[in-house]
Amino acid sequence: MPNKAPVFKPYNQHQIMMLPPSLEELIPESHTVRVVNEVINRINVEPLLSAYQTKGTSSYHPLMLLKVLVYGYVSNIYSSRKLEAACKENIHFMWLSAMNRPDHHTINRFRGERLKDALRKVFEQVVTLLAQEGLLSIEEVYTDGTKIEANANKYTFVWKKAIQTNKEKMKAQINQIWQYAQNISDTEDDLPEPPDLTTINKEKVEEAIAQLNEALADKKNIDKKVKAKLNYINKNFLKNMDKYEQQEAILGERNSYSKTDEDATFMRMKEDHMKNGQLKPGYNTQISTSNQYIVNYTIHPNPTDTTTLALHLAQHQQSFGTAPQSLTADAGYGSEENYALLEELNVAAFVKYGKFDKEQSQRYQDKQLFASDKLYYDEVNDQYICPMGQAMTYVGDSRKQTTTGFKQTYRRYQAKNCSHCPLNGVCHKSKENRIIEINASLNRLKEQAYQLLNSEQGVMHRKKRCYDVEPVFGNIKHNHGFKRFMLRGKKKVEIEWGLIAIAHNLRKKAA
């Protein structure tokens, strides 16, 4: 019997259709692109329209460009060139853009410039819509932060410590030559007063160089090495001081920055594939979540979470008109300043302090028998009782100030006759009589936090935090591959992270 030929479905690229299909028919009803389209259509686009001029040629509609950008971030397409290609090739983007084909310059300019003042309002409206649908709560939030690498060269760094070291070297060289000038001078009256370089700046260096040149101008047989050093000082010191002062202005309160993105600070990243603790330029991104939706976001140049909470809460108040009713966070936020702020705002603070987890262990408690917070306090006589039963009397206050300017007051109490005490060396390590410093305000706030965290509600919030805020970062970084910003500068980075936040919320709503 002859073999039968295989049967194929009809295939004719040039077949003319009587009723050609539309893009609408090709997209499933439950597809994520429809969720993006529906939600963006419901927001007020007036903040976007104000970024355009009334004169000149026509522009692509900002609503269309916003949909393309947001859906691009939903689909892990972050490059403006890839978004340009998607508007020509991908039916979802073609449907969103109504067959418009914006080029990558238009998309990039819209993202970097047009959204600068409007994206926060867009994000807030999206959050409000989701809250109205009962998907999230603005009042009960979970806060955490992560570091994301900046689009900057990790080898173009500027360090505050290096600037300070170089300034000290300049002071030493000027003082060295001044000492030489004194040694070769006939009388001390020949020289003016030595330059005051206690605090060094450009004006003082300029004055010191002028004095050195004047002091050595008429001297003969000057040592060749000294002459070479003086020539080097004349040639380079003023120029270097000008550079250092410009760099210090950029640094502000930070310890470092990258020359290719001056807003980025060098930080240790968790995603360190070399596993050598290498510092990389990055930003500290803070988010507050509810039911794994992002409710609030802020970008910070400082690597520690402790100093970010005040600005983060201020942004929440600005966005929604009030502070949240409760906030849950890990021990990275447990400082006196943050506790005091949350108390002032009447926010229930389910925030751990540094040793909270350790204090739950009996083994740790046994090791802390001689700690200052374990000593008995006699309120009537304002004194602490040491482990041997001796009184520790009040000897004065000490005041400290944090890097953010928050002032702390410590009351100091000193023991007596520690040298003859049988517990000497076990109770404390000092060779003098033991002194303890008590921050009464912090102790009160920590006790308040301890009671709140160990309440039934506190235990529930502590358990929920682990699977509410932390998975959001894991989803963004690992599932959607966003581990490095594409734009440079804090303002543009805020736009990019805002798009990430909107995309995450819409993706979760669609799911």
Short mmCIF file of C-alpha atoms in Angstrom, two decimals:
data_model
loop_
_atom_site.label_atom_id
_atom_site.label_comp_id
_atom_site.label_asym_id
_atom_site.label_seq_id
_atom_site.Cartn_x
_atom_site.Cartn_y
_atom_site.Cartn_z
CA MET A 1 0.00 0.00 0.00
CA PRO A 2 1.36 3.52 -0.82
CA ASN A 3 2.14 5.77 2.17
CA LYS A 4 -0.43 8.50 2.87
CA ALA A 5 0.74 12.12 2.75
CA PRO A 6 0.54 14.00 6.13
CA VAL A 7 -2.37 16.39 6.53
CA PHE A 8 -1.65 20.02 7.51
CA LYS A 9 -3.88 22.90 8.49
CA PRO A 10 -4.25 25.59 5.82
CA TYR A 11 -1.31 28.02 5.71
CA ASN A 12 -1.40 30.97 3.32
CA GLN A 13 0.26 34.21 4.37
CA HIS A 14 -1.41 36.13 1.55
CA GLN A 15 -4.98 34.98 2.25
CA ILE A 16 -7.32 37.97 2.24
CA MET A 17 -9.80 38.10 5.13
CA MET A 18 -13.31 39.41 4.72
CA LEU A 19 -13.41 40.47 8.40
CA PRO A 20 -9.81 41.02 9.67
CA PRO A 21 -9.38 40.48 13.44
CA SER A 22 -8.85 43.52 15.67
CA LEU A 23 -6.26 43.83 18.43
CA GLU A 24 -9.15 43.89 20.90
CA GLU A 25 -10.08 40.33 19.96
CA LEU A 26 -6.51 39.06 20.37
CA ILE A 27 -6.16 40.10 24.03
CA PRO A 28 -7.83 37.90 26.69
CA GLU A 29 -10.37 39.60 28.97
CA SER A 30 -8.35 38.81 32.12
CA HIS A 31 -4.95 39.90 30.75
CA THR A 32 -2.77 42.23 32.87
CA VAL A 33 -2.66 44.82 30.10
CA ARG A 34 -6.40 45.37 30.52
CA VAL A 35 -5.93 46.01 34.26
CA VAL A 36 -3.22 48.60 33.49
CA ASN A 37 -5.50 50.25 30.92
CA GLU A 38 -8.53 50.28 33.23
CA VAL A 39 -6.72 51.71 36.28
CA ILE A 40 -4.78 54.40 34.36
CA ASN A 41 -8.03 55.46 32.65
CA ARG A 42 -9.58 56.12 36.07
CA ILE A 43 -6.93 58.53 37.34
CA ASN A 44 -6.88 62.30 36.96
CA VAL A 45 -4.25 63.23 34.33
CA GLU A 46 -4.29 66.99 35.01
CA PRO A 47 -0.86 66.87 36.75
CA LEU A 48 0.53 65.28 33.58
CA LEU A 49 -1.05 67.81 31.22
CA SER A 50 0.51 70.72 33.10
CA ALA A 51 3.99 69.49 32.03
CA TYR A 52 3.21 70.36 28.37
CA GLN A 53 3.34 73.70 26.59
CA THR A 54 0.28 75.13 24.85
CA LYS A 55 2.35 76.25 21.86
CA GLY A 56 4.31 74.26 19.32
CA THR A 57 3.68 71.04 17.45
CA SER A 58 1.34 68.31 18.66
CA SER A 59 2.64 65.76 21.19
CA TYR A 60 1.86 62.15 21.93
CA HIS A 61 -0.90 61.96 24.54
CA PRO A 62 0.61 61.61 28.04
CA LEU A 63 -2.03 59.02 29.00
CA MET A 64 -0.85 56.76 26.19
CA LEU A 65 2.83 57.19 27.10
CA LEU A 66 2.07 56.54 30.77
CA LYS A 67 0.26 53.29 29.94
CA VAL A 68 3.16 52.17 27.73
CA LEU A 69 5.71 52.93 30.46
CA VAL A 70 3.74 51.31 33.28
CA TYR A 71 2.97 48.19 31.26
CA GLY A 72 6.63 48.07 30.22
CA TYR A 73 7.65 47.94 33.90
CA VAL A 74 4.92 45.35 34.53
CA SER A 75 6.43 43.24 31.73
CA ASN A 76 10.07 43.73 32.88
CA ILE A 77 10.82 45.97 29.89
CA TYR A 78 12.71 48.95 31.31
CA SER A 79 14.74 50.17 28.31
CA SER A 80 13.24 52.99 26.21
CA ARG A 81 14.63 51.38 23.04
CA LYS A 82 12.93 48.08 23.88
CA LEU A 83 9.70 49.94 24.62
CA GLU A 84 9.96 51.62 21.21
CA ALA A 85 10.33 48.20 19.57
CA ALA A 86 7.42 46.78 21.61
CA CYS A 87 5.08 49.49 20.33
CA LYS A 88 5.81 48.22 16.79
CA GLU A 89 5.86 44.47 17.45
CA ASN A 90 3.91 43.52 20.60
CA ILE A 91 0.12 43.41 20.28
CA HIS A 92 -0.37 44.43 23.93
CA PHE A 93 1.68 47.61 23.48
CA MET A 94 0.13 48.24 20.07
CA TRP A 95 -3.33 48.02 21.65
CA LEU A 96 -2.37 50.34 24.53
CA SER A 97 -0.76 52.89 22.21
CA ALA A 98 -3.61 52.72 19.65
CA MET A 99 -0.97 51.92 17.02
CA ASN A 100 1.04 55.04 17.84
CA ARG A 101 4.79 54.52 17.55
CA PRO A 102 6.70 56.86 19.89
CA ASP A 103 10.47 56.64 19.50
CA HIS A 104 12.85 55.98 22.39
CA HIS A 105 13.76 59.68 22.70
CA THR A 106 10.10 60.55 23.27
CA ILE A 107 9.64 57.75 25.82
CA ASN A 108 12.84 58.64 27.68
CA ARG A 109 12.05 62.37 27.74
CA PHE A 110 8.55 61.64 29.01
CA ARG A 111 9.92 59.41 31.78
CA GLY A 112 12.80 61.68 32.83
CA GLU A 113 11.17 65.13 32.43
CA ARG A 114 7.39 65.04 32.04
CA LEU A 115 6.82 62.67 34.97
CA LYS A 116 9.15 64.60 37.30
CA ASP A 117 6.37 66.47 39.14
CA ALA A 118 3.41 64.24 38.27
CA LEU A 119 4.30 60.61 38.97
CA ARG A 120 3.88 60.85 42.75
CA LYS A 121 0.28 62.04 42.22
CA VAL A 122 -0.33 59.17 39.81
CA PHE A 123 1.01 56.66 42.36
CA GLU A 124 -1.13 58.15 45.15
CA GLN A 125 -4.25 57.91 43.00
CA VAL A 126 -3.53 54.27 42.17
CA VAL A 127 -3.06 53.48 45.88
CA THR A 128 -6.30 55.30 46.74
CA LEU A 129 -8.23 53.33 44.09
CA LEU A 130 -6.85 50.04 45.41
CA ALA A 131 -7.73 51.09 48.98
CA GLN A 132 -11.31 51.86 47.89
CA GLU A 133 -11.55 48.34 46.48
CA GLY A 134 -10.44 46.96 49.86
CA LEU A 135 -7.16 45.53 48.58
CA LEU A 136 -4.93 47.49 50.96
CA SER A 137 -4.96 49.72 54.02
CA ILE A 138 -3.34 53.14 54.27
CA GLU A 139 -3.66 53.15 58.08
CA GLU A 140 -1.81 49.91 58.91
CA VAL A 141 1.59 49.62 57.19
CA TYR A 142 4.79 47.57 57.28
CA THR A 143 8.05 49.39 56.54
CA ASP A 144 11.42 48.15 55.35
CA GLY A 145 14.28 49.20 53.07
CA THR A 146 16.74 47.73 50.62
CA LYS A 147 19.74 49.01 48.69
CA ILE A 148 19.64 49.07 44.90
CA GLU A 149 22.70 49.73 42.78
CA ALA A 150 22.90 53.05 40.94
CA ASN A 151 23.71 53.46 37.26
CA ALA A 152 27.20 54.69 38.13
CA ASN A 153 30.79 53.63 37.75
CA LYS A 154 31.93 51.97 40.98
CA TYR A 155 35.53 53.13 40.42
CA THR A 156 34.75 56.89 40.18
CA PHE A 157 34.38 57.42 43.91
CA VAL A 158 34.99 60.41 46.17
CA TRP A 159 35.47 59.78 49.90
CA LYS A 160 35.08 62.40 52.65
CA LYS A 161 37.83 60.73 54.67
CA ALA A 162 40.28 60.99 51.75
CA ILE A 163 39.54 64.72 51.42
CA GLN A 164 40.18 65.24 55.13
CA THR A 165 43.43 63.24 54.91
CA ASN A 166 44.64 65.33 51.97
CA LYS A 167 43.83 68.55 53.82
CA GLU A 168 45.87 67.37 56.81
CA LYS A 169 48.79 66.64 54.47
CA MET A 170 48.52 70.16 53.06
CA LYS A 171 48.58 71.63 56.58
CA ALA A 172 51.63 69.53 57.44
CA GLN A 173 53.55 70.68 54.33
CA ILE A 174 52.73 74.36 54.94
CA ASN A 175 53.77 74.08 58.60
CA GLN A 176 56.96 72.27 57.60
CA ILE A 177 58.01 75.06 55.23
CA TRP A 178 57.02 77.69 57.81
CA GLN A 179 59.27 75.94 60.35
CA TYR A 180 62.09 76.01 57.79
CA ALA A 181 61.52 79.75 57.25
CA GLN A 182 61.80 80.33 61.01
CA ASN A 183 65.02 78.32 61.24
CA ILE A 184 66.81 80.30 58.54
CA SER A 185 65.47 83.67 59.69
CA ASP A 186 67.96 86.00 61.44
CA THR A 187 65.42 87.12 64.04
CA GLU A 188 61.88 86.04 64.79
CA ASP A 189 60.71 89.62 64.22
CA ASP A 190 61.44 89.19 60.50
CA LEU A 191 58.46 86.87 60.17
CA PRO A 192 54.76 87.69 60.57
CA GLU A 193 52.50 85.59 62.79
CA PRO A 194 52.35 81.96 61.58
CA PRO A 195 49.21 81.06 59.59
CA ASP A 196 46.31 79.69 61.63
CA LEU A 197 45.35 76.42 59.95
CA THR A 198 43.32 74.92 62.78
CA THR A 199 40.38 74.81 60.38
CA ILE A 200 41.60 74.80 56.81
CA ASN A 201 39.80 76.41 53.88
CA LYS A 202 40.69 78.06 50.57
CA GLU A 203 41.06 81.57 52.01
CA LYS A 204 43.40 80.46 54.80
CA VAL A 205 45.53 78.41 52.40
CA GLU A 206 45.79 81.39 50.05
CA GLU A 207 46.83 83.62 52.95
CA ALA A 208 49.39 81.07 54.20
CA ILE A 209 50.94 80.68 50.71
CA ALA A 210 51.26 84.48 50.40
CA GLN A 211 53.01 84.61 53.79
CA LEU A 212 55.40 81.80 52.83
CA ASN A 213 56.30 83.46 49.54
CA GLU A 214 56.91 86.76 51.32
CA ALA A 215 58.98 85.15 54.09
CA LEU A 216 61.27 83.30 51.65
CA ALA A 217 61.37 85.91 48.90
CA ASP A 218 64.63 87.58 50.00
CA LYS A 219 66.31 84.48 51.35
CA LYS A 220 69.31 83.08 49.54
CA ASN A 221 70.61 79.56 49.41
CA ILE A 222 67.19 78.04 50.07
CA ASP A 223 67.27 74.25 50.21
CA LYS A 224 66.37 72.78 46.79
CA LYS A 225 63.83 70.36 48.27
CA VAL A 226 62.10 73.16 50.14
CA LYS A 227 62.06 75.29 47.00
CA ALA A 228 60.52 72.42 45.03
CA LYS A 229 57.86 71.91 47.70
CA LEU A 230 57.05 75.64 47.70
CA ASN A 231 56.70 75.61 43.91
CA TYR A 232 54.38 72.60 44.18
CA ILE A 233 52.30 74.38 46.84
CA ASN A 234 52.02 77.52 44.68
CA LYS A 235 51.00 75.49 41.67
CA ASN A 236 48.55 73.00 43.16
CA PHE A 237 47.24 73.84 46.64
CA LEU A 238 44.70 76.53 45.71
CA LYS A 239 43.42 74.46 42.80
CA ASN A 240 43.14 71.38 45.04
CA MET A 241 41.35 73.30 47.80
CA ASP A 242 38.83 74.59 45.28
CA LYS A 243 38.20 71.00 44.14
CA TYR A 244 37.90 69.70 47.73
CA GLU A 245 35.39 72.38 48.70
CA GLN A 246 33.25 71.59 45.64
CA GLN A 247 33.36 67.89 46.53
CA GLU A 248 32.43 68.59 50.17
CA ALA A 249 29.44 70.63 49.00
CA ILE A 250 28.25 67.62 46.99
CA LEU A 251 28.93 65.21 49.87
CA GLY A 252 26.93 67.12 52.45
CA GLU A 253 26.41 64.73 55.39
CA ARG A 254 27.43 61.67 53.36
CA ASN A 255 30.76 59.86 53.46
CA SER A 256 31.05 59.20 49.72
CA TYR A 257 29.58 59.71 46.26
CA SER A 258 30.17 58.60 42.68
CA LYS A 259 31.39 61.06 40.07
CA THR A 260 29.07 59.53 37.43
CA ASP A 261 26.00 59.91 39.69
CA GLU A 262 26.67 62.47 42.38
CA ASP A 263 23.50 61.60 44.30
CA ALA A 264 24.55 57.95 44.71
CA THR A 265 26.37 56.86 47.89
CA PHE A 266 28.71 53.88 48.23
CA MET A 267 26.97 51.12 50.19
CA ARG A 268 27.31 47.40 50.84
CA MET A 269 24.84 45.46 48.71
CA LYS A 270 23.18 42.19 49.67
CA GLU A 271 23.42 41.02 46.05
CA ASP A 272 27.22 40.80 46.12
CA HIS A 273 28.06 38.04 43.63
CA MET A 274 31.77 38.40 44.42
CA LYS A 275 30.99 37.92 48.15
CA ASN A 276 33.85 40.22 49.14
CA GLY A 277 31.82 43.00 50.76
CA GLN A 278 32.68 45.44 47.99
CA LEU A 279 31.07 48.86 48.24
CA LYS A 280 28.99 49.97 45.25
CA PRO A 281 27.20 53.23 44.45
CA GLY A 282 23.52 52.88 45.26
CA TYR A 283 20.37 54.25 46.85
CA ASN A 284 18.50 53.18 49.98
CA THR A 285 14.90 52.57 48.85
CA GLN A 286 12.26 52.60 51.58
CA ILE A 287 8.73 51.25 51.15
CA SER A 288 5.64 50.81 53.29
CA THR A 289 3.34 47.96 52.32
CA SER A 290 -0.10 46.65 53.14
CA ASN A 291 -1.19 43.20 52.01
CA GLN A 292 2.00 43.17 49.87
CA TYR A 293 0.90 46.32 48.00
CA ILE A 294 3.25 49.31 48.08
CA VAL A 295 1.55 52.19 49.91
CA ASN A 296 4.47 54.63 50.15
CA TYR A 297 8.03 54.88 48.83
CA THR A 298 11.01 57.18 49.35
CA ILE A 299 14.63 57.27 48.12
CA HIS A 300 17.53 58.08 50.47
CA PRO A 301 21.29 58.60 49.99
CA ASN A 302 22.24 57.32 53.46
CA PRO A 303 22.82 53.56 53.87
CA THR A 304 21.29 53.10 57.36
CA ASP A 305 17.53 52.63 57.77
CA THR A 306 17.45 54.39 61.17
CA THR A 307 17.72 57.89 59.73
CA THR A 308 15.16 57.39 56.95
CA LEU A 309 11.95 56.99 58.95
CA ALA A 310 11.25 60.68 59.62
CA LEU A 311 11.29 61.61 55.91
CA HIS A 312 9.40 58.44 55.02
CA LEU A 313 6.58 59.26 57.46
CA ALA A 314 6.54 62.88 56.29
CA GLN A 315 5.95 61.64 52.72
CA HIS A 316 3.08 59.43 53.93
CA GLN A 317 1.49 62.45 55.63
CA GLN A 318 1.96 64.58 52.53
CA SER A 319 0.46 61.90 50.28
CA PHE A 320 -2.58 60.93 52.36
CA GLY A 321 -3.05 63.86 54.74
CA THR A 322 -2.31 61.90 57.92
CA ALA A 323 0.18 59.52 59.46
CA PRO A 324 -0.67 55.78 59.57
CA GLN A 325 -2.39 54.42 62.66
CA SER A 326 0.23 51.70 63.12
CA LEU A 327 3.69 50.99 61.74
CA THR A 328 5.62 47.73 61.98
CA ALA A 329 9.36 47.59 61.29
CA ASP A 330 12.47 45.64 62.25
CA ALA A 331 15.22 46.59 64.70
CA GLY A 332 16.97 48.78 62.13
CA TYR A 333 14.44 51.53 62.95
CA GLY A 334 14.49 51.19 66.75
CA SER A 335 16.07 54.46 67.89
CA GLU A 336 15.02 57.01 70.50
CA GLU A 337 14.44 59.59 67.78
CA ASN A 338 12.12 57.28 65.83
CA TYR A 339 10.19 56.13 68.91
CA ALA A 340 9.71 59.77 69.99
CA LEU A 341 8.52 60.74 66.49
CA LEU A 342 6.01 57.88 66.32
CA GLU A 343 4.73 58.76 69.79
CA GLU A 344 4.35 62.42 68.79
CA LEU A 345 2.36 61.39 65.68
CA ASN A 346 0.22 59.01 67.77
CA VAL A 347 1.30 56.02 65.67
CA ALA A 348 1.25 52.57 67.29
CA ALA A 349 4.93 51.61 66.95
CA PHE A 350 5.45 47.87 66.51
CA VAL A 351 9.16 48.55 66.07
CA LYS A 352 11.87 46.38 67.60
CA TYR A 353 14.95 47.85 69.25
CA GLY A 354 18.45 46.43 68.87
CA LYS A 355 18.43 43.75 71.58
CA PHE A 356 14.73 42.87 71.53
CA ASP A 357 15.17 39.38 70.04
CA LYS A 358 18.13 38.59 72.33
CA GLU A 359 16.11 39.62 75.39
CA GLN A 360 13.62 36.84 74.66
CA SER A 361 16.36 34.29 75.45
CA GLN A 362 16.90 33.22 79.10
CA ARG A 363 20.53 32.45 78.30
CA TYR A 364 21.07 36.09 77.31
CA GLN A 365 19.26 37.30 80.43
CA ASP A 366 21.59 35.21 82.61
CA LYS A 367 24.62 36.92 81.04
CA GLN A 368 23.23 40.40 81.73
CA LEU A 369 22.99 40.17 85.54
CA PHE A 370 25.26 43.19 86.02
CA ALA A 371 23.87 45.33 83.17
CA SER A 372 22.77 48.84 84.12
CA ASP A 373 19.13 48.14 83.26
CA LYS A 374 19.14 45.22 85.75
CA LEU A 375 20.16 47.39 88.71
CA TYR A 376 17.55 48.47 91.25
CA TYR A 377 16.60 52.15 91.09
CA ASP A 378 15.69 54.03 94.27
CA GLU A 379 13.32 56.76 93.05
CA VAL A 380 13.12 58.52 96.43
CA ASN A 381 16.87 59.16 96.69
CA ASP A 382 17.53 59.14 92.92
CA GLN A 383 20.20 56.47 93.10
CA TYR A 384 20.93 53.01 91.74
CA ILE A 385 21.96 50.06 93.92
CA CYS A 386 24.98 48.12 92.65
CA PRO A 387 25.10 44.26 92.80
CA MET A 388 26.87 44.45 96.20
CA GLY A 389 24.12 46.64 97.64
CA GLN A 390 26.08 49.92 97.58
CA ALA A 391 24.45 53.16 96.41
CA MET A 392 25.44 54.65 93.05
CA THR A 393 24.82 58.40 93.32
CA TYR A 394 23.96 60.94 90.64
CA VAL A 395 27.05 62.84 89.43
CA GLY A 396 25.69 64.89 86.52
CA ASP A 397 24.34 64.75 82.97
CA SER A 398 26.01 64.11 79.64
CA ARG A 399 24.50 65.27 76.38
CA LYS A 400 24.96 63.76 72.95
CA GLN A 401 23.75 64.60 69.49
CA THR A 402 23.05 62.14 66.68
CA THR A 403 24.06 62.68 63.04
CA THR A 404 20.54 63.95 62.34
CA GLY A 405 20.78 66.59 65.11
CA PHE A 406 18.59 64.75 67.64
CA LYS A 407 19.69 65.60 71.20
CA GLN A 408 19.94 62.92 73.88
CA THR A 409 20.40 63.37 77.63
CA TYR A 410 22.07 60.75 79.84
CA ARG A 411 22.04 60.84 83.66
CA ARG A 412 25.32 59.56 85.17
CA TYR A 413 25.57 57.57 88.39
CA GLN A 414 28.85 56.52 90.04
CA ALA A 415 29.59 53.72 92.52
CA LYS A 416 32.01 53.90 95.47
CA ASN A 417 34.85 51.64 96.68
CA CYS A 418 34.88 49.44 93.57
CA SER A 419 38.59 48.67 94.07
CA HIS A 420 37.90 46.55 97.20
CA CYS A 421 34.70 44.94 95.86
CA PRO A 422 34.80 41.11 95.44
CA LEU A 423 32.84 41.52 92.16
CA ASN A 424 35.46 43.84 90.70
CA GLY A 425 36.30 42.66 87.19
CA VAL A 426 32.99 40.80 86.85
CA CYS A 427 30.58 43.67 87.47
CA HIS A 428 32.55 45.99 85.15
CA LYS A 429 35.96 46.23 83.47
CA SER A 430 36.97 49.76 84.43
CA LYS A 431 39.85 50.31 86.87
CA GLU A 432 37.99 53.26 88.42
CA ASN A 433 34.69 53.33 90.27
CA ARG A 434 31.92 52.17 87.96
CA ILE A 435 29.88 54.85 86.16
CA ILE A 436 26.61 54.07 84.40
CA GLU A 437 24.77 56.35 81.95
CA ILE A 438 20.98 56.16 81.97
CA ASN A 439 18.85 57.55 79.14
CA ALA A 440 15.50 57.75 80.94
CA SER A 441 13.58 58.78 77.82
CA LEU A 442 14.94 55.89 75.74
CA ASN A 443 14.34 53.38 78.54
CA ARG A 444 10.71 54.49 78.82
CA LEU A 445 10.19 54.24 75.05
CA LYS A 446 11.88 50.82 74.89
CA GLU A 447 9.71 49.51 77.71
CA GLN A 448 6.66 50.85 75.88
CA ALA A 449 7.81 49.10 72.68
CA TYR A 450 8.50 45.87 74.58
CA GLN A 451 4.98 45.75 76.00
CA LEU A 452 3.43 46.57 72.63
CA LEU A 453 5.49 44.00 70.72
CA ASN A 454 4.67 41.23 73.18
CA SER A 455 0.95 41.96 73.18
CA GLU A 456 -1.39 39.73 71.15
CA GLN A 457 -1.64 42.41 68.47
CA GLY A 458 2.13 42.94 68.48
CA VAL A 459 2.88 39.25 67.96
CA MET A 460 0.46 39.22 65.02
CA HIS A 461 2.14 42.25 63.43
CA ARG A 462 5.64 40.82 63.97
CA LYS A 463 4.65 37.58 62.24
CA LYS A 464 2.94 39.37 59.37
CA ARG A 465 5.84 41.73 58.69
CA CYS A 466 8.02 38.88 57.40
CA TYR A 467 5.53 37.94 54.67
CA ASP A 468 4.15 41.39 53.92
CA VAL A 469 7.00 43.79 53.16
CA GLU A 470 10.02 41.53 52.60
CA PRO A 471 8.53 39.45 49.72
CA VAL A 472 7.87 42.68 47.80
CA PHE A 473 11.62 43.35 47.49
CA GLY A 474 12.23 39.70 46.57
CA ASN A 475 9.58 39.85 43.85
CA ILE A 476 10.92 43.08 42.35
CA LYS A 477 14.59 42.09 42.48
CA HIS A 478 14.58 38.39 41.68
CA ASN A 479 11.32 37.59 39.90
CA HIS A 480 11.37 40.74 37.78
CA GLY A 481 15.11 41.31 37.58
CA PHE A 482 15.23 44.92 38.76
CA LYS A 483 18.54 45.13 40.63
CA ARG A 484 20.02 48.31 39.13
CA PHE A 485 18.56 51.70 38.27
CA MET A 486 18.78 52.81 34.64
CA LEU A 487 18.49 56.56 35.26
CA ARG A 488 20.93 58.83 37.09
CA GLY A 489 20.27 61.43 39.77
CA LYS A 490 17.95 61.18 42.78
CA LYS A 491 14.97 62.83 41.08
CA LYS A 492 15.05 60.49 38.10
CA VAL A 493 15.68 57.49 40.33
CA GLU A 494 12.53 58.45 42.29
CA ILE A 495 10.59 58.41 39.01
CA GLU A 496 11.93 54.98 38.13
CA TRP A 497 11.16 53.54 41.57
CA GLY A 498 7.68 55.10 41.40
CA LEU A 499 7.05 53.27 38.11
CA ILE A 500 8.30 50.07 39.73
CA ALA A 501 5.87 50.61 42.65
CA ILE A 502 2.88 51.27 40.34
CA ALA A 503 3.79 48.26 38.18
CA HIS A 504 4.08 46.01 41.24
CA ASN A 505 0.66 47.08 42.55
CA LEU A 506 -1.09 46.61 39.19
CA ARG A 507 0.63 43.28 38.60
CA LYS A 508 -0.57 42.07 42.01
CA LYS A 509 -4.09 43.36 41.37
CA ALA A 510 -4.21 41.49 38.06
CA ALA A 511 -3.00 38.30 39.75
#
